Tab-separated table of C-alpha atoms (C1' of nucleotides) in Angstrom:
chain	number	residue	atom	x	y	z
A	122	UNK	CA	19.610	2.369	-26.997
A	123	UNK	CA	22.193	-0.516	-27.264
A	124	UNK	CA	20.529	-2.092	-24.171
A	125	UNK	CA	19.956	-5.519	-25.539
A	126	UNK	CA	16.458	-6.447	-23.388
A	127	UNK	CA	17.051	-9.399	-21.152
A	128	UNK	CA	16.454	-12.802	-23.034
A	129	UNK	CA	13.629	-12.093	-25.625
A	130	UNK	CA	10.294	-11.740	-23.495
A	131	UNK	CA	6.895	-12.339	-25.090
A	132	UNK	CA	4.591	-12.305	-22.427
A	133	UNK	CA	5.155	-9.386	-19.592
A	134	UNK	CA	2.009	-9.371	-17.551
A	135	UNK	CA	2.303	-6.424	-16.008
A	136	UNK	CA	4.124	-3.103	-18.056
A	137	UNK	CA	4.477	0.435	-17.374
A	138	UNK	CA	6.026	3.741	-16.913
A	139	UNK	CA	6.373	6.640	-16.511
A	140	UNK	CA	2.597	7.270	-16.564
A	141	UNK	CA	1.874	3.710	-15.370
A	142	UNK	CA	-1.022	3.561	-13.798
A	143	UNK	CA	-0.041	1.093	-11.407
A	144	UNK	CA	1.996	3.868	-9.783
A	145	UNK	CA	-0.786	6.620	-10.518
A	146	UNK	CA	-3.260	3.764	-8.408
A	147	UNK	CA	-0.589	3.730	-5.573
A	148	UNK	CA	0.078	7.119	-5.235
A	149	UNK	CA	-3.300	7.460	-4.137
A	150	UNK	CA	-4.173	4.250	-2.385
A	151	UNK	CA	-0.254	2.750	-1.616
A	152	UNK	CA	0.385	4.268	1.727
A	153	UNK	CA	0.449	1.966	4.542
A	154	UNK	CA	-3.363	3.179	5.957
A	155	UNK	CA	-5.474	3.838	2.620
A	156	UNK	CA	-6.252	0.625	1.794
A	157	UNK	CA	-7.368	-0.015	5.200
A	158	UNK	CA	-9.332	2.648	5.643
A	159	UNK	CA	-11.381	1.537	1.960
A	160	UNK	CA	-11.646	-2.117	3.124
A	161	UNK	CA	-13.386	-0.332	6.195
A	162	UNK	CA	-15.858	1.407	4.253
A	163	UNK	CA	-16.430	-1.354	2.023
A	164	UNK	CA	-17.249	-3.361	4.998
A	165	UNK	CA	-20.099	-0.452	6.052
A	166	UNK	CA	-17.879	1.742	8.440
A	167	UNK	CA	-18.309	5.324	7.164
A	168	UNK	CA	-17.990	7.400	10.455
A	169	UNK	CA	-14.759	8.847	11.444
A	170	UNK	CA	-14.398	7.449	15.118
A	171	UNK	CA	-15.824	4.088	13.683
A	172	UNK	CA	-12.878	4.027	11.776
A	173	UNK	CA	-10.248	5.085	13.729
A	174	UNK	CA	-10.974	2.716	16.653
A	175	UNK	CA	-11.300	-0.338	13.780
A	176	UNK	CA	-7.714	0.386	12.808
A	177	UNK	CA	-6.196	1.776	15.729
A	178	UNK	CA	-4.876	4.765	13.265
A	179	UNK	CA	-3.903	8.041	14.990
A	180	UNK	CA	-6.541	10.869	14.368
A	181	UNK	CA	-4.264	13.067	12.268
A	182	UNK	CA	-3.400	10.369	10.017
A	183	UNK	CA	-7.042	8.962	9.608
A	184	UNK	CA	-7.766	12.779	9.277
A	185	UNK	CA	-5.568	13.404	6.560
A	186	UNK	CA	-5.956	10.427	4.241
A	187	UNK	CA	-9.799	10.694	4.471
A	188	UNK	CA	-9.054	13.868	3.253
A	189	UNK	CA	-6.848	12.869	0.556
A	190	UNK	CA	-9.086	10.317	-0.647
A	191	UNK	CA	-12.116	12.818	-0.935
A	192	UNK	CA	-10.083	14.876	-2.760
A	193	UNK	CA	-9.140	12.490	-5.519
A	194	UNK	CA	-12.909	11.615	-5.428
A	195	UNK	CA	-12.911	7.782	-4.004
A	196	UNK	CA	-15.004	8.720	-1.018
A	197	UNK	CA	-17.516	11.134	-0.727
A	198	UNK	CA	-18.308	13.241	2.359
A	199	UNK	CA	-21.949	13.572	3.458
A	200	UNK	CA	-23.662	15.209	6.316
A	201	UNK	CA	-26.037	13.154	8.041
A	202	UNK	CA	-27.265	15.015	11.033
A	203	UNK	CA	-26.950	18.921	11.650
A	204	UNK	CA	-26.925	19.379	15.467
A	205	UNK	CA	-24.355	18.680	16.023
A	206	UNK	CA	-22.868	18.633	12.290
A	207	UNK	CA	-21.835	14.485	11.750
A	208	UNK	CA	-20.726	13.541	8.504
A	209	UNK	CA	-20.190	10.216	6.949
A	210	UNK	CA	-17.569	9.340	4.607
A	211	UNK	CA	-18.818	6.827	1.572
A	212	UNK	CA	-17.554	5.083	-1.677
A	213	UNK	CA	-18.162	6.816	-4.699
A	214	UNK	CA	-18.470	4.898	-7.517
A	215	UNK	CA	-14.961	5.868	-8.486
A	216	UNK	CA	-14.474	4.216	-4.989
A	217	UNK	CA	-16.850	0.898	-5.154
A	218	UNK	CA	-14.563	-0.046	-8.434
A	219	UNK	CA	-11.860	-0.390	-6.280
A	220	UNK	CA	-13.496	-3.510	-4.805
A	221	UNK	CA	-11.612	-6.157	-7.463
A	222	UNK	CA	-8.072	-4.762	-5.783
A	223	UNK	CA	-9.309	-5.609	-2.610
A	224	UNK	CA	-10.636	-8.872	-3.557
A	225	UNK	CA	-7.818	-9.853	-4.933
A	226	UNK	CA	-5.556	-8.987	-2.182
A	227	UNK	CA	-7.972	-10.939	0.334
A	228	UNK	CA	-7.620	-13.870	-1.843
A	229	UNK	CA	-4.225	-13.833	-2.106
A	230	UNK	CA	-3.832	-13.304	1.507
A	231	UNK	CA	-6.648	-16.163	2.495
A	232	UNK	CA	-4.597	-18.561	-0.052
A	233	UNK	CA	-0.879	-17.718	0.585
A	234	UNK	CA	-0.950	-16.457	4.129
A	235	UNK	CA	-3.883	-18.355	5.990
A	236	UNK	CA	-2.616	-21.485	7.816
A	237	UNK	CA	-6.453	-22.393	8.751
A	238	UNK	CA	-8.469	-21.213	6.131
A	239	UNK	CA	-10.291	-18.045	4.940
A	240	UNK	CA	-11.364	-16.067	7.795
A	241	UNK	CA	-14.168	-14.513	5.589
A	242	UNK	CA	-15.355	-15.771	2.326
A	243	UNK	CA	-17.504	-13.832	-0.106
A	244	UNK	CA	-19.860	-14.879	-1.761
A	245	UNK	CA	-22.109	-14.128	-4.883
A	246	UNK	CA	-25.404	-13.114	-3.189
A	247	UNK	CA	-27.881	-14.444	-5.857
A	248	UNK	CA	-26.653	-18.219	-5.777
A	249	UNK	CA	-24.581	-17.844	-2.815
A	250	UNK	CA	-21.599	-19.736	-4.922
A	251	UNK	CA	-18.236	-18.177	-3.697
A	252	UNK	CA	-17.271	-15.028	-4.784
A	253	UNK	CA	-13.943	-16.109	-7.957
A	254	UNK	CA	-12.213	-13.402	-9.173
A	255	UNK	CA	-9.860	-13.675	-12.682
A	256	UNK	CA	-9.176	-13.419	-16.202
A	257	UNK	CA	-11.721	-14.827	-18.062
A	258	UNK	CA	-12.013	-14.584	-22.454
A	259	UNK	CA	-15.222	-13.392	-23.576
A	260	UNK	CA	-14.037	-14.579	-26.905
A	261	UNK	CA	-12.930	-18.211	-26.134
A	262	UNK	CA	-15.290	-18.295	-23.296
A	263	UNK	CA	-12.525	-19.248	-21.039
A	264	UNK	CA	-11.110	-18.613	-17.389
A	265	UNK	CA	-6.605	-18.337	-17.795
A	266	UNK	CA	-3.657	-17.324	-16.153
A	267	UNK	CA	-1.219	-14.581	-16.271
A	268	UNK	CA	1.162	-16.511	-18.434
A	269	UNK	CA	-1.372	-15.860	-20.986
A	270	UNK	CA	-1.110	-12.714	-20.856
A	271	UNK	CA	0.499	-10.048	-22.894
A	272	UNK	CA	1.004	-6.344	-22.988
A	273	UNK	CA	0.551	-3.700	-26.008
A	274	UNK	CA	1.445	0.237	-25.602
A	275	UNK	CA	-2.524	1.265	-25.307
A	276	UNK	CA	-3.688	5.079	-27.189
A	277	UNK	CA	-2.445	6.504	-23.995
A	278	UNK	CA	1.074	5.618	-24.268
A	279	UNK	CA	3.373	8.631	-25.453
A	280	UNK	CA	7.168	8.350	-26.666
B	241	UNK	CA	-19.387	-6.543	0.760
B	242	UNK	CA	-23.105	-5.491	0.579
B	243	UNK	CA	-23.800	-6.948	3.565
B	244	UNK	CA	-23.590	-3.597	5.348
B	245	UNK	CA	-25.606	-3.963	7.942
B	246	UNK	CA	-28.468	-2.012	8.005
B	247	UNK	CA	-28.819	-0.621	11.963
B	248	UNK	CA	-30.458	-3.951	13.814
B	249	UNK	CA	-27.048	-6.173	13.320
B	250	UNK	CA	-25.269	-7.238	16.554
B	251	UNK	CA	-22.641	-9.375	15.262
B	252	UNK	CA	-19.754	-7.936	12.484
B	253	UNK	CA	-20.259	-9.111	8.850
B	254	UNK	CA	-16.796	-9.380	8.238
B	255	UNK	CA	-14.225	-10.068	10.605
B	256	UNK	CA	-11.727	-7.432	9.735
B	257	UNK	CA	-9.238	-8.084	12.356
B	258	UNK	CA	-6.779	-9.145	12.986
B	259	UNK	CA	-6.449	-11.784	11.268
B	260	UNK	CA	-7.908	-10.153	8.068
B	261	UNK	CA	-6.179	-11.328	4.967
B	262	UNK	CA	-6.429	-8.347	3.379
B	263	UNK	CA	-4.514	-6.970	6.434
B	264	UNK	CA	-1.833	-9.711	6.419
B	265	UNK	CA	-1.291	-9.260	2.493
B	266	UNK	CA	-0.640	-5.900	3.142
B	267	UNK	CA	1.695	-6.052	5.918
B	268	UNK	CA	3.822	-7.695	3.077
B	269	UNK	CA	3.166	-6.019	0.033
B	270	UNK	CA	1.492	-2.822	1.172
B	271	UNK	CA	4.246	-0.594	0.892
B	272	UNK	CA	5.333	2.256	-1.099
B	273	UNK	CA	7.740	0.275	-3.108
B	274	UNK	CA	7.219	-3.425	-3.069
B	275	UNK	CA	4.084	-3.197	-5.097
B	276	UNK	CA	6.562	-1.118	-7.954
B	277	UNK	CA	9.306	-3.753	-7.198
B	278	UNK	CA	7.367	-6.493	-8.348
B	279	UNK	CA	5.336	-4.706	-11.386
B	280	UNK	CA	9.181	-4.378	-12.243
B	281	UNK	CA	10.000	-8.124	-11.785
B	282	UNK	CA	6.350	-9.142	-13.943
B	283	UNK	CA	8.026	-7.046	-16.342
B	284	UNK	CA	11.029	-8.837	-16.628
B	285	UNK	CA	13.645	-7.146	-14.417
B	286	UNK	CA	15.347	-8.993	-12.223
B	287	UNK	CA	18.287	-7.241	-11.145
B	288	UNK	CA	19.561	-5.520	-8.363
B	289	UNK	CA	20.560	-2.286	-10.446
B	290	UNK	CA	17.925	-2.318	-13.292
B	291	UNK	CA	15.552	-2.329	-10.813
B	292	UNK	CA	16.972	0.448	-8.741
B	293	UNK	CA	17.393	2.314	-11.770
B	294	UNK	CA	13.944	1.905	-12.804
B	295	UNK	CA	12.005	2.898	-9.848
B	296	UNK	CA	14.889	5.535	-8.542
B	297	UNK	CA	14.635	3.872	-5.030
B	298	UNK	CA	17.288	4.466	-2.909
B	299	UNK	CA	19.765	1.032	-2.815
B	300	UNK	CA	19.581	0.680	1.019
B	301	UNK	CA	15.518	0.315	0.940
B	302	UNK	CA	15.688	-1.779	-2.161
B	303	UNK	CA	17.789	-4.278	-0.755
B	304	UNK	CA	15.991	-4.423	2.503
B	305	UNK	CA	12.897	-4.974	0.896
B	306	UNK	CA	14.101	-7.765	-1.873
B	307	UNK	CA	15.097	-9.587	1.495
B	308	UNK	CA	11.347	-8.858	3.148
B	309	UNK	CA	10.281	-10.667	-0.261
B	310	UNK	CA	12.336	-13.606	-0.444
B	311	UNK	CA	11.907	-14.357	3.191
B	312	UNK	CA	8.224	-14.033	2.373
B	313	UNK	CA	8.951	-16.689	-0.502
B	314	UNK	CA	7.306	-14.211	-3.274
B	315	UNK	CA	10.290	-13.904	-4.703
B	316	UNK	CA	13.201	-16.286	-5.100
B	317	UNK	CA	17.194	-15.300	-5.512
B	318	UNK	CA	18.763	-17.354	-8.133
B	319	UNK	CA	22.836	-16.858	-9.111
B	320	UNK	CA	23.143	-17.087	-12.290
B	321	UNK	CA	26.439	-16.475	-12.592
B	322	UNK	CA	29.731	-17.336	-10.538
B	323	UNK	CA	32.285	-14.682	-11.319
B	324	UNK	CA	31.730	-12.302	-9.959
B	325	UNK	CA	28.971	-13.931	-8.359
B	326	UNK	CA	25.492	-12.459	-9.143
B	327	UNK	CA	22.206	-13.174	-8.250
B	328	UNK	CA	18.997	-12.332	-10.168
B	329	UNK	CA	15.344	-12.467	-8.280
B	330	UNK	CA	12.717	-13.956	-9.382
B	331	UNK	CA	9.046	-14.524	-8.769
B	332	UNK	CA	7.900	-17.450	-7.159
B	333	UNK	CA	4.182	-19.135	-8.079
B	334	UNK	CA	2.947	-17.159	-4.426
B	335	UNK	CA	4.513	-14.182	-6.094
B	336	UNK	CA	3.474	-14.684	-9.960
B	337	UNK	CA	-0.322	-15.344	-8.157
B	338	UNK	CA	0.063	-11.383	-7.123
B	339	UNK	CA	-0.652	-10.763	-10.770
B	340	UNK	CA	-4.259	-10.111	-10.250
B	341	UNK	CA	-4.112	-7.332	-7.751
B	342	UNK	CA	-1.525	-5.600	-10.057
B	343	UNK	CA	-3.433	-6.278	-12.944
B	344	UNK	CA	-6.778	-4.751	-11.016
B	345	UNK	CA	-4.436	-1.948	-10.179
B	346	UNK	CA	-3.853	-0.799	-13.344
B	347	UNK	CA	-7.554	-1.296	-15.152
B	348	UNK	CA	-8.597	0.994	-12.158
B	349	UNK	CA	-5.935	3.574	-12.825
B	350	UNK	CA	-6.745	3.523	-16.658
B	351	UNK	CA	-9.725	3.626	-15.839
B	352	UNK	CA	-10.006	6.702	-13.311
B	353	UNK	CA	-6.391	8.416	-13.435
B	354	UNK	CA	-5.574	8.453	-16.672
B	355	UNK	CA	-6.891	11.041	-19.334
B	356	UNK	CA	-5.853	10.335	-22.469
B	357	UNK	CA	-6.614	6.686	-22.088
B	358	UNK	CA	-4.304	3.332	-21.011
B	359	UNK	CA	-0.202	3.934	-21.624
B	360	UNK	CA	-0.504	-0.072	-21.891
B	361	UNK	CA	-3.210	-2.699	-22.581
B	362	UNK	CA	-3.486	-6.089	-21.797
B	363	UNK	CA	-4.303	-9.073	-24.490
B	364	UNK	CA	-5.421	-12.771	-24.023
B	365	UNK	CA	-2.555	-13.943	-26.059
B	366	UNK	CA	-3.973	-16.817	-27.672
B	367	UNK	CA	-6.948	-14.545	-29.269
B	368	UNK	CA	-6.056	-10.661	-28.768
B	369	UNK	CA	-9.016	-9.868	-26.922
B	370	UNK	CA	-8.396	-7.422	-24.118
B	371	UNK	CA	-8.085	-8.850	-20.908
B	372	UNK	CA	-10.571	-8.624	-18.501
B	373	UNK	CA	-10.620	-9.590	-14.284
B	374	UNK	CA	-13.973	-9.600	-13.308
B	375	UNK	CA	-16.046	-11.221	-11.271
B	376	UNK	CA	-17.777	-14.288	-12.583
B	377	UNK	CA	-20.118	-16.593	-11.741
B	378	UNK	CA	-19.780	-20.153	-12.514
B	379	UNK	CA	-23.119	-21.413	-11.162
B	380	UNK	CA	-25.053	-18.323	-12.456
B	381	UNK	CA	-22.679	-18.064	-15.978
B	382	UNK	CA	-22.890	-14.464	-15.039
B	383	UNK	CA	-20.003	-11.159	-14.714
B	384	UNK	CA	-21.404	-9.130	-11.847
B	385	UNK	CA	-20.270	-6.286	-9.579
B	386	UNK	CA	-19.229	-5.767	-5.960
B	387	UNK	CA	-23.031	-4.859	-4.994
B	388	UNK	CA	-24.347	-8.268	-5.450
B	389	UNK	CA	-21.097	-9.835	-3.107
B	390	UNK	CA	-22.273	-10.911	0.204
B	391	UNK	CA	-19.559	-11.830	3.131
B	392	UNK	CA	-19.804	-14.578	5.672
B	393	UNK	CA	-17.361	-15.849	8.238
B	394	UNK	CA	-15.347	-18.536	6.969
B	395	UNK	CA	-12.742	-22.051	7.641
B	396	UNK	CA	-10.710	-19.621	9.398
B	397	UNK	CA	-12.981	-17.651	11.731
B	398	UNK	CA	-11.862	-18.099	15.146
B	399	UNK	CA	-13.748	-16.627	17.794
C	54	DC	C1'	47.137	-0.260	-13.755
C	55	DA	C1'	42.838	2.669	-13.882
C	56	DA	C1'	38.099	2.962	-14.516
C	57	DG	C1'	33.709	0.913	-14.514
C	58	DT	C1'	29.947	-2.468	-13.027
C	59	DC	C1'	27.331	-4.907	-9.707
C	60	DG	C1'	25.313	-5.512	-5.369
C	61	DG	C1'	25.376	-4.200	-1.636
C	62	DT	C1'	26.245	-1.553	3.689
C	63	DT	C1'	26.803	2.533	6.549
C	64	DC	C1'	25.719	7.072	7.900
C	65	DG	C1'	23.689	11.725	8.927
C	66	DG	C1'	19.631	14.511	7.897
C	67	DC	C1'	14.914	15.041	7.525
C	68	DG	C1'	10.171	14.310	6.819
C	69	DA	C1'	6.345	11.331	7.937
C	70	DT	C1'	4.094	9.046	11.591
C	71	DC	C1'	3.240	8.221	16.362
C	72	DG	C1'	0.542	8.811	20.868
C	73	DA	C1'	-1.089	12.185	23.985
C	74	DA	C1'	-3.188	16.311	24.908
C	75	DC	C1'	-6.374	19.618	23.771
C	76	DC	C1'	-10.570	21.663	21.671
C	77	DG	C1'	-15.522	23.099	20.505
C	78	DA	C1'	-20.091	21.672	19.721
C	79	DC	C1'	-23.370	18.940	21.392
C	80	DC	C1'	-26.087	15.467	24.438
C	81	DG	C1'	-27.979	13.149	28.620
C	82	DG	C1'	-28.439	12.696	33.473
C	83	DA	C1'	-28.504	14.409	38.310
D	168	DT	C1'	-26.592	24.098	36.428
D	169	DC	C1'	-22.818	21.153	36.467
D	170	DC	C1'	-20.654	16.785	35.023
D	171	DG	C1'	-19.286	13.375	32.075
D	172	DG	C1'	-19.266	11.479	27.619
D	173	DT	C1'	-19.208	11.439	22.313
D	174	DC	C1'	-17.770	13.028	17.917
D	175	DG	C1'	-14.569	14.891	14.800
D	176	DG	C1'	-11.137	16.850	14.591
D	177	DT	C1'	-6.067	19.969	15.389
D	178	DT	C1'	-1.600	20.697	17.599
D	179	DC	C1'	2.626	19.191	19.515
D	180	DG	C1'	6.990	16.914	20.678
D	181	DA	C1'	9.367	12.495	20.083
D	182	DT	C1'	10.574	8.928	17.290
D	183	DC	C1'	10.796	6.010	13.238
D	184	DG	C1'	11.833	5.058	8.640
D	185	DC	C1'	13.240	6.883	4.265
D	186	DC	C1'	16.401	9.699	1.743
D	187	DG	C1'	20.769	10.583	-0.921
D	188	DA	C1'	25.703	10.313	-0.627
D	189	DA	C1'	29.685	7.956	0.389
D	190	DC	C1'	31.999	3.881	0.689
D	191	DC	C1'	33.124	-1.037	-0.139
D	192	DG	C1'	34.816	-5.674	-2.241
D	193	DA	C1'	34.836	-8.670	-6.030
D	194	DC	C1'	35.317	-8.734	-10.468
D	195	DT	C1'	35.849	-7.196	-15.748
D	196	DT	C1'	37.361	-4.386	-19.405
D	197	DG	C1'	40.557	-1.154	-21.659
DNA sequence: CAAGTCGGTTCGGCGATCGAACCGACCGGA
DNA sequence: TCCGGTCGGTTCGATCGCCGAACCGACTTG
């Protein structure tokens, strides 16, 4: 209990443990192929050989984290076509939401690791404007940062 | 994202590969522990031992990836002291701008993983209000969701 | 001088991942 | 009927990367 924190932080962005859900979210979608295999489906490939020849995953893998992510509910499995029996894995809802973690990796990625340019940009399909992702203030009506951000223990937090 | 082809399209909405950002952020970031190393370092850690402490990671793994993420420039080592001499890592801007694919992280696990609501929340500092990432629209002054996103090849698209 | 801290490296064991092979159900063509 | 191909897997042996434990040097504190 002595520990003196390191120099007195206001803001910390990010906080957590030991229920954090940051680690909860990567314990289901951190492994190396997960992520892959959603930005797949979010891009309209929902059959299994589709998949697997996209990412160039070996079949047991692909097998086993499609399973896993059925399981924890982010895709759904749906037969198609009986003879022979094809199904189709798709995003649940529970699934879809995950779409702002893969935004903001792609923007991140387009930003900080594209020499020449975006390959893909998205784009907001009414106006067509592109596709901005961050932090914006209902109540001050304003778009800010992470320094201007700060964390609270929420109802959820035990101790 | 929408733009999932219905059957008659020849050519790919979104070119996933290879140079997909999404692919390249994760070929940095998309392991099991860098992700947890740098929720740790947006909380405020920034040592070698705290943060091997924290996460329970074993020393040889930690240190090999604190190198991957300096050499990828999302994290900086600083000494900060010259007897013995110590070092302390920090984030860079390219790593601080990671903040909203941690941040999405977490709403999503509140949101889906955790039952008895968020261990932490997230306030606008300046007014309280809980923070929220979202999509927003400029032109259309809108929030919307990942059903009305659209994809199209962009700057970058080779091929 | 001994014990402890900090930030590592080295090492042997082991579990996850790899590619290749195999499989059953089905389809289309010759 | 036989042949080849597709689809969605499972099984298997080899290999890769992660694991915990031990060790290390530079330094501080008691």
């Amino acid at each position: 209990m002595t520990s003196a924190a390191p120099p007195s932080r206001a803001h910390r962005p990010v906080e957590g443990r030991p229920g954090c859900s940051i680690e909860q979210a990567l314990q289901l979608v951190g492994d190396r192929w997960s992520m892959l295999i959603l930005r797949d489906t979010f891009r309209g490939l929902r059959r299994f050989d589709q998949i697997r020849r996209d990412l160039g995953i070996p079949k047991a893998v692909l097998s086993e984290r499609l399973r896993k992510l059925v399981d924890a509910g982010i895709l759904e499995r749906r037969r198609y076509q009986e003879h022979p029996p094809r199904d189709e894995y798709r995003l649940t809802r529970m699934g879809r939401e995950l779409s702002p973690i893969l935004v903001a990796l792609m923007h991140w990625g387009d930003r900080w690791l594209q020499e020449s340019g975006p390959p893909t940009v998205l784009v907001h399909e009414p106006c067509g404007t592109d596709v901005h992702l961050g932090f914006h203030c209902a109540t001050c009506g304003v778009d800010f940062g992470p320094l201007e951000i700060a964390s609270r223990p929420g109802p959820g937090a035990l101790r």
